[in-house]
GROMACS .gro file of C-alpha atoms in nm:
model
  272
    1ASP     CA    1  18.291   6.126  -4.901
    2ASN     CA    2  18.602   6.105  -4.856
    3THR     CA    3  18.707   6.465  -4.895
    4VAL     CA    4  18.816   6.708  -4.601
    5GLU     CA    5  18.817   7.079  -4.713
    6GLN     CA    6  19.191   7.122  -4.537
    7ILE     CA    7  19.355   6.896  -4.677
    8VAL     CA    8  19.464   6.862  -5.067
    9ILE     CA    9  19.561   6.589  -5.251
   10ARG     CA   10  19.747   6.620  -5.571
   11THR     CA   11  19.795   6.226  -5.701
   12VAL     CA   12  19.940   6.077  -6.057
   13GLY     CA   13  19.988   5.763  -6.109
   14ALA     CA   14  19.943   5.366  -6.368
   15GLN     CA   15  19.719   5.112  -6.309
   16LEU     CA   16  19.681   4.712  -6.428
   17LEU     CA   17  19.399   4.603  -6.400
   18THR     CA   18  19.281   4.254  -6.521
   19ARG     CA   19  18.848   4.206  -6.481
   20ARG     CA   20  18.740   3.839  -6.473
   21ARG     CA   21  18.350   3.730  -6.546
   22LEU     CA   22  18.305   3.453  -6.350
   23SER     CA   23  17.907   3.450  -6.392
   24ARG     CA   24  17.590   3.720  -6.511
   25PHE     CA   25  17.642   3.870  -6.212
   26THR     CA   26  17.911   3.814  -6.020
   27ASP     CA   27  18.284   4.037  -6.091
   28PHE     CA   28  18.612   3.962  -5.999
   29LEU     CA   29  18.915   4.266  -6.007
   30VAL     CA   30  19.273   4.275  -5.947
   31GLY     CA   31  19.502   4.602  -6.029
   32LEU     CA   32  19.836   4.626  -5.923
   33SER     CA   33  19.894   4.990  -5.820
   34ASP     CA   34  20.189   5.335  -5.832
   35GLU     CA   35  20.076   5.706  -5.752
   36PHE     CA   36  20.258   5.946  -5.661
   37ILE     CA   37  20.085   6.176  -5.348
   38ARG     CA   38  20.135   6.528  -5.270
   39ARG     CA   39  19.977   6.618  -4.980
   40THR     CA   40  19.906   6.959  -4.787
   41ALA     CA   41  19.750   6.893  -4.491
   42PHE     CA   42  19.626   7.159  -4.219
   43ASP     CA   43  19.882   7.429  -4.323
   44GLU     CA   44  20.130   7.206  -4.318
   45PRO     CA   45  20.497   7.143  -4.498
   46GLU     CA   46  20.369   6.991  -4.809
   47ALA     CA   47  20.474   6.669  -4.794
   48GLU     CA   48  20.479   6.366  -5.110
   49THR     CA   49  20.490   6.028  -5.077
   50GLU     CA   50  20.469   5.668  -5.363
   51VAL     CA   51  20.259   5.417  -5.253
   52ARG     CA   52  20.258   5.060  -5.435
   53PHE     CA   53  19.968   4.868  -5.310
   54ILE     CA   54  19.728   4.616  -5.477
   55THR     CA   55  19.329   4.620  -5.510
   56THR     CA   56  19.107   4.276  -5.525
   57SER     CA   57  18.680   4.333  -5.509
   58PHE     CA   58  18.529   4.109  -5.547
   59ASN     CA   59  18.080   4.242  -5.644
   60ASN     CA   60  17.752   4.092  -5.693
   61ASP     CA   61  17.494   4.304  -5.841
   62ARG     CA   62  17.128   4.177  -5.876
   63ARG     CA   63  17.008   4.542  -5.950
   64ASP     CA   64  16.715   4.554  -6.212
   65PHE     CA   65  16.850   4.908  -6.252
   66ILE     CA   66  17.215   5.011  -6.173
   67LEU     CA   67  17.046   5.438  -6.091
   68ASN     CA   68  16.745   5.389  -5.980
   69PRO     CA   69  16.704   5.077  -5.829
   70ARG     CA   70  16.383   4.900  -5.782
   71SER     CA   71  16.415   4.520  -5.647
   72GLY     CA   72  16.818   4.298  -5.626
   73VAL     CA   73  17.071   4.275  -5.396
   74TYR     CA   74  17.377   4.453  -5.477
   75ARG     CA   75  17.732   4.321  -5.173
   76PHE     CA   76  18.045   4.428  -5.282
   77VAL     CA   77  18.437   4.330  -5.137
   78ARG     CA   78  18.677   4.532  -5.149
   79VAL     CA   79  19.060   4.496  -5.038
   80LYS     CA   80  19.336   4.751  -5.066
   81PHE     CA   81  19.725   4.676  -4.944
   82ALA     CA   82  19.988   4.853  -4.988
   83GLY     CA   83  20.358   4.859  -4.894
   84GLY     CA   84  20.562   4.549  -4.800
   85PHE     CA   85  20.688   4.334  -5.025
   86LEU     CA   86  20.612   4.617  -5.318
   87GLY     CA   87  20.796   4.907  -5.181
   88GLY     CA   88  20.701   5.301  -5.179
   89ASP     CA   89  20.637   5.491  -4.861
   90ASN     CA   90  20.380   5.398  -4.662
   91ASP     CA   91  20.258   4.987  -4.525
   92PHE     CA   92  19.905   4.980  -4.489
   93TYR     CA   93  19.628   4.812  -4.595
   94THR     CA   94  19.206   4.827  -4.577
   95MET     CA   95  18.889   4.623  -4.675
   96SER     CA   96  18.540   4.752  -4.716
   97ALA     CA   97  18.201   4.532  -4.771
   98SER     CA   98  17.877   4.597  -4.873
   99SER     CA   99  17.511   4.497  -4.893
  100GLN     CA  100  17.264   4.665  -5.051
  101TRP     CA  101  16.895   4.580  -5.026
  102TYR     CA  102  16.545   4.700  -5.234
  103TRP     CA  103  16.219   4.571  -5.232
  104GLN     CA  104  15.909   4.714  -5.481
  105MET     CA  105  15.601   4.701  -5.203
  106LEU     CA  106  15.227   4.598  -5.271
  107ARG     CA  107  15.131   5.013  -5.430
  108GLY     CA  108  15.498   5.064  -5.610
  109GLU     CA  109  15.698   5.196  -5.277
  110VAL     CA  110  16.006   5.069  -5.259
  111PHE     CA  111  16.189   4.986  -4.927
  112ALA     CA  112  16.609   5.011  -4.942
  113LEU     CA  113  16.842   4.938  -4.669
  114ARG     CA  114  17.250   4.946  -4.685
  115VAL     CA  115  17.469   4.804  -4.443
  116ARG     CA  116  17.816   4.917  -4.500
  117ALA     CA  117  18.186   4.829  -4.316
  118GLY     CA  118  18.485   4.924  -4.315
  119TYR     CA  119  18.866   4.807  -4.158
  120GLY     CA  120  19.226   4.901  -4.194
  121ASP     CA  121  19.521   4.937  -3.985
  122ARG     CA  122  19.882   4.997  -4.096
  123PHE     CA  123  20.191   4.812  -4.043
  124GLY     CA  124  20.582   4.761  -4.099
  125GLN     CA  125  20.705   5.118  -4.075
  126SER     CA  126  20.393   5.340  -4.099
  127GLU     CA  127  20.301   5.526  -3.817
  128VAL     CA  128  19.907   5.576  -3.919
  129VAL     CA  129  19.763   5.517  -4.260
  130PRO     CA  130  19.743   5.820  -4.424
  131ILE     CA  131  19.469   6.034  -4.440
  132GLU     CA  132  19.352   5.981  -4.794
  133ASP     CA  133  19.285   5.637  -4.761
  134ARG     CA  134  19.103   5.657  -4.369
  135TYR     CA  135  18.717   5.626  -4.363
  136PHE     CA  136  18.541   5.949  -4.315
  137ALA     CA  137  18.100   5.973  -4.258
  138GLY     CA  138  17.929   6.232  -4.197
  139GLY     CA  139  17.676   6.421  -4.522
  140GLY     CA  140  17.477   6.369  -4.794
  141ASN     CA  141  17.571   5.990  -4.889
  142SER     CA  142  17.642   5.851  -4.597
  143VAL     CA  143  17.472   6.040  -4.227
  144ARG     CA  144  17.210   6.302  -4.351
  145GLY     CA  145  17.162   6.602  -4.083
  146TYR     CA  146  17.524   6.625  -4.002
  147GLU     CA  147  17.822   6.865  -4.161
  148ASN     CA  148  18.042   6.653  -4.477
  149ASN     CA  149  18.272   6.448  -4.295
  150SER     CA  150  18.225   6.558  -3.925
  151LEU     CA  151  18.216   6.202  -3.777
  152GLY     CA  152  18.418   6.022  -3.546
  153PRO     CA  153  18.795   6.132  -3.391
  154LYS     CA  154  18.900   6.506  -3.469
  155ILE     CA  155  19.186   6.762  -3.385
  156VAL     CA  156  19.212   7.113  -3.330
  157ASP     CA  157  19.321   7.323  -3.600
  158GLU     CA  158  19.569   7.560  -3.446
  159THR     CA  159  19.573   7.860  -3.667
  160THR     CA  160  19.164   7.863  -3.668
  161GLY     CA  161  19.023   7.706  -3.344
  162ASP     CA  162  18.830   7.499  -3.504
  163PHE     CA  163  18.775   7.097  -3.486
  164VAL     CA  164  18.901   6.931  -3.777
  165PRO     CA  165  18.772   6.629  -3.909
  166GLN     CA  166  19.074   6.310  -3.931
  167GLY     CA  167  18.899   6.003  -4.037
  168GLY     CA  168  18.922   5.674  -3.892
  169ASN     CA  169  19.029   5.308  -3.930
  170ALA     CA  170  18.716   5.193  -3.824
  171LEU     CA  171  18.382   5.254  -4.055
  172LEU     CA  172  18.051   5.158  -3.993
  173LEU     CA  173  17.690   5.275  -4.185
  174THR     CA  174  17.328   5.135  -4.194
  175ASN     CA  175  17.071   5.350  -4.390
  176LEU     CA  176  16.730   5.268  -4.409
  177GLU     CA  177  16.479   5.470  -4.734
  178LEU     CA  178  16.154   5.430  -4.832
  179ARG     CA  179  16.121   5.586  -5.193
  180PHE     CA  180  15.741   5.679  -5.297
  181ASP     CA  181  15.533   5.867  -5.588
  182ILE     CA  182  15.423   6.193  -5.430
  183PRO     CA  183  14.999   6.268  -5.571
  184VAL     CA  184  15.046   6.473  -5.882
  185LEU     CA  185  15.418   6.536  -5.915
  186SER     CA  186  15.518   6.167  -5.976
  187ARG     CA  187  15.388   6.282  -6.354
  188ILE     CA  188  15.650   6.527  -6.394
  189ASN     CA  189  15.904   6.244  -6.255
  190PHE     CA  190  15.944   6.426  -5.857
  191THR     CA  191  15.959   6.152  -5.651
  192GLY     CA  192  15.994   6.118  -5.223
  193ALA     CA  193  16.147   5.961  -4.964
  194ALA     CA  194  16.100   5.930  -4.601
  195PHE     CA  195  16.526   5.794  -4.438
  196PHE     CA  196  16.643   5.676  -4.078
  197ASP     CA  197  17.042   5.731  -4.089
  198GLY     CA  198  17.329   5.560  -3.882
  199GLY     CA  199  17.665   5.566  -3.885
  200ASN     CA  200  18.014   5.660  -3.768
  201VAL     CA  201  18.352   5.645  -3.763
  202TRP     CA  202  18.650   5.541  -3.487
  203GLN     CA  203  19.002   5.574  -3.480
  204ASP     CA  204  19.068   5.202  -3.429
  205ALA     CA  205  18.737   4.914  -3.402
  206SER     CA  206  18.899   4.842  -2.996
  207ASP     CA  207  18.749   5.192  -2.986
  208ILE     CA  208  18.401   5.038  -3.043
  209LYS     CA  209  18.136   5.010  -2.737
  210PHE     CA  210  17.744   4.856  -2.761
  211SER     CA  211  17.666   5.139  -2.552
  212ASP     CA  212  17.810   5.366  -2.827
  213PHE     CA  213  17.541   5.265  -3.005
  214GLN     CA  214  17.244   5.405  -2.784
  215LEU     CA  215  16.949   5.561  -3.012
  216LEU     CA  216  16.944   5.885  -2.809
  217LYS     CA  217  17.164   6.085  -2.495
  218ASN     CA  218  17.141   6.375  -2.381
  219SER     CA  219  17.367   6.634  -2.564
  220GLY     CA  220  17.649   6.637  -2.251
  221ASP     CA  221  17.687   6.222  -2.277
  222VAL     CA  222  17.777   6.246  -2.615
  223ASP     CA  223  18.139   6.214  -2.750
  224ILE     CA  224  18.328   6.159  -3.056
  225ASN     CA  225  18.268   5.804  -3.029
  226ASP     CA  226  17.859   5.766  -3.069
  227TYR     CA  227  17.671   5.535  -3.327
  228ARG     CA  228  17.520   5.911  -3.496
  229TYR     CA  229  17.136   5.900  -3.627
  230SER     CA  230  16.915   6.138  -3.800
  231VAL     CA  231  16.580   6.117  -3.959
  232GLY     CA  232  16.440   6.259  -4.276
  233LEU     CA  233  16.200   6.359  -4.552
  234GLY     CA  234  16.383   6.427  -4.957
  235ILE     CA  235  16.268   6.457  -5.342
  236ARG     CA  236  16.394   6.373  -5.612
  237TYR     CA  237  16.369   6.475  -6.012
  238ASN     CA  238  16.389   6.189  -6.167
  239THR     CA  239  16.587   6.185  -6.455
  240PRO     CA  240  16.798   5.943  -6.760
  241VAL     CA  241  17.071   5.931  -6.606
  242GLY     CA  242  16.937   5.903  -6.171
  243PRO     CA  243  16.770   6.128  -5.994
  244ILE     CA  244  16.869   6.474  -5.874
  245ARG     CA  245  16.849   6.445  -5.480
  246LEU     CA  246  16.757   6.681  -5.224
  247ASP     CA  247  16.732   6.538  -4.849
  248TYR     CA  248  16.638   6.741  -4.531
  249GLY     CA  249  16.802   6.518  -4.238
  250VAL     CA  250  16.742   6.592  -3.889
  251PRO     CA  251  16.989   6.461  -3.640
  252LEU     CA  252  16.951   6.285  -3.378
  253LYS     CA  253  17.237   6.303  -3.120
  254THR     CA  254  17.444   6.578  -3.092
  255GLU     CA  255  17.778   6.636  -2.882
  256GLU     CA  256  17.721   6.985  -2.650
  257GLY     CA  257  17.748   7.305  -2.855
  258ALA     CA  258  17.713   7.152  -3.202
  259SER     CA  259  17.408   7.271  -3.346
  260ASP     CA  260  17.097   7.035  -3.341
  261ASN     CA  261  16.929   7.139  -3.594
  262GLY     CA  262  16.840   7.011  -3.969
  263ARG     CA  263  17.038   7.053  -4.263
  264PHE     CA  264  16.971   7.068  -4.673
  265HIS     CA  265  17.187   6.820  -4.905
  266LEU     CA  266  17.187   6.814  -5.267
  267SER     CA  267  17.349   6.570  -5.479
  268LEU     CA  268  17.342   6.317  -5.807
  269GLY     CA  269  17.194   5.994  -5.751
  270GLN     CA  270  17.103   5.774  -5.479
  271ILE     CA  271  17.290   5.722  -5.182
  272PHE     CA  272  17.233   5.422  -5.294
   0.00000   0.00000   0.00000
């Protein structure tokens, strides 16, 4: 999840990309990009910026099947550096890393685990990391049971009075999922899943506190820095291009006044 309804981003650019295969399972990529961005956010005047950046990524993929893995591991590290000696209108960097593990159980069930973290910051003449490069969390591809991109820092939209997500410079996600066959329905390609998700984004890594990770709290004690958890069940219809996924998640920690009802999420492909 990296889009917000109140924000419209239009990008035109070019990229030079080189890839080096380090082994059968490992790739290293470097790219040089120049992008022209038009950004409209929260009914403010349209802003135009030019961003020049270098991206590097290291990928190690040992999954048995990319679209619906049953065993193996996938890891990546990605770094984006914009501005500085490259020029352009924005000076910032982001770093993200993820590890995903898959274990097939004795009766064919699959236990899957993902841990993902990210951090970014501005430097030089920039005052903030551009909103399109911040981290967002909440929704069907991160922490199910919460609205899309609803977690972390927010501002009040003066036009509507609604709280609007702003994204953050620090991200942590954890997802546990047990995938299993459904009696009778598995014969026609339906399978099920049970999951436990966690995650949040913070304005800065210095805002993270140990107490944020408490599993349950009274709603009056929960704030935007609290790490959120959810549980739920899902059903998948497996196709040659990956599963069609319907999940129902129930949030375990909500702020006072926020809905603590469960939500359905419909997506194509496994969450990870």
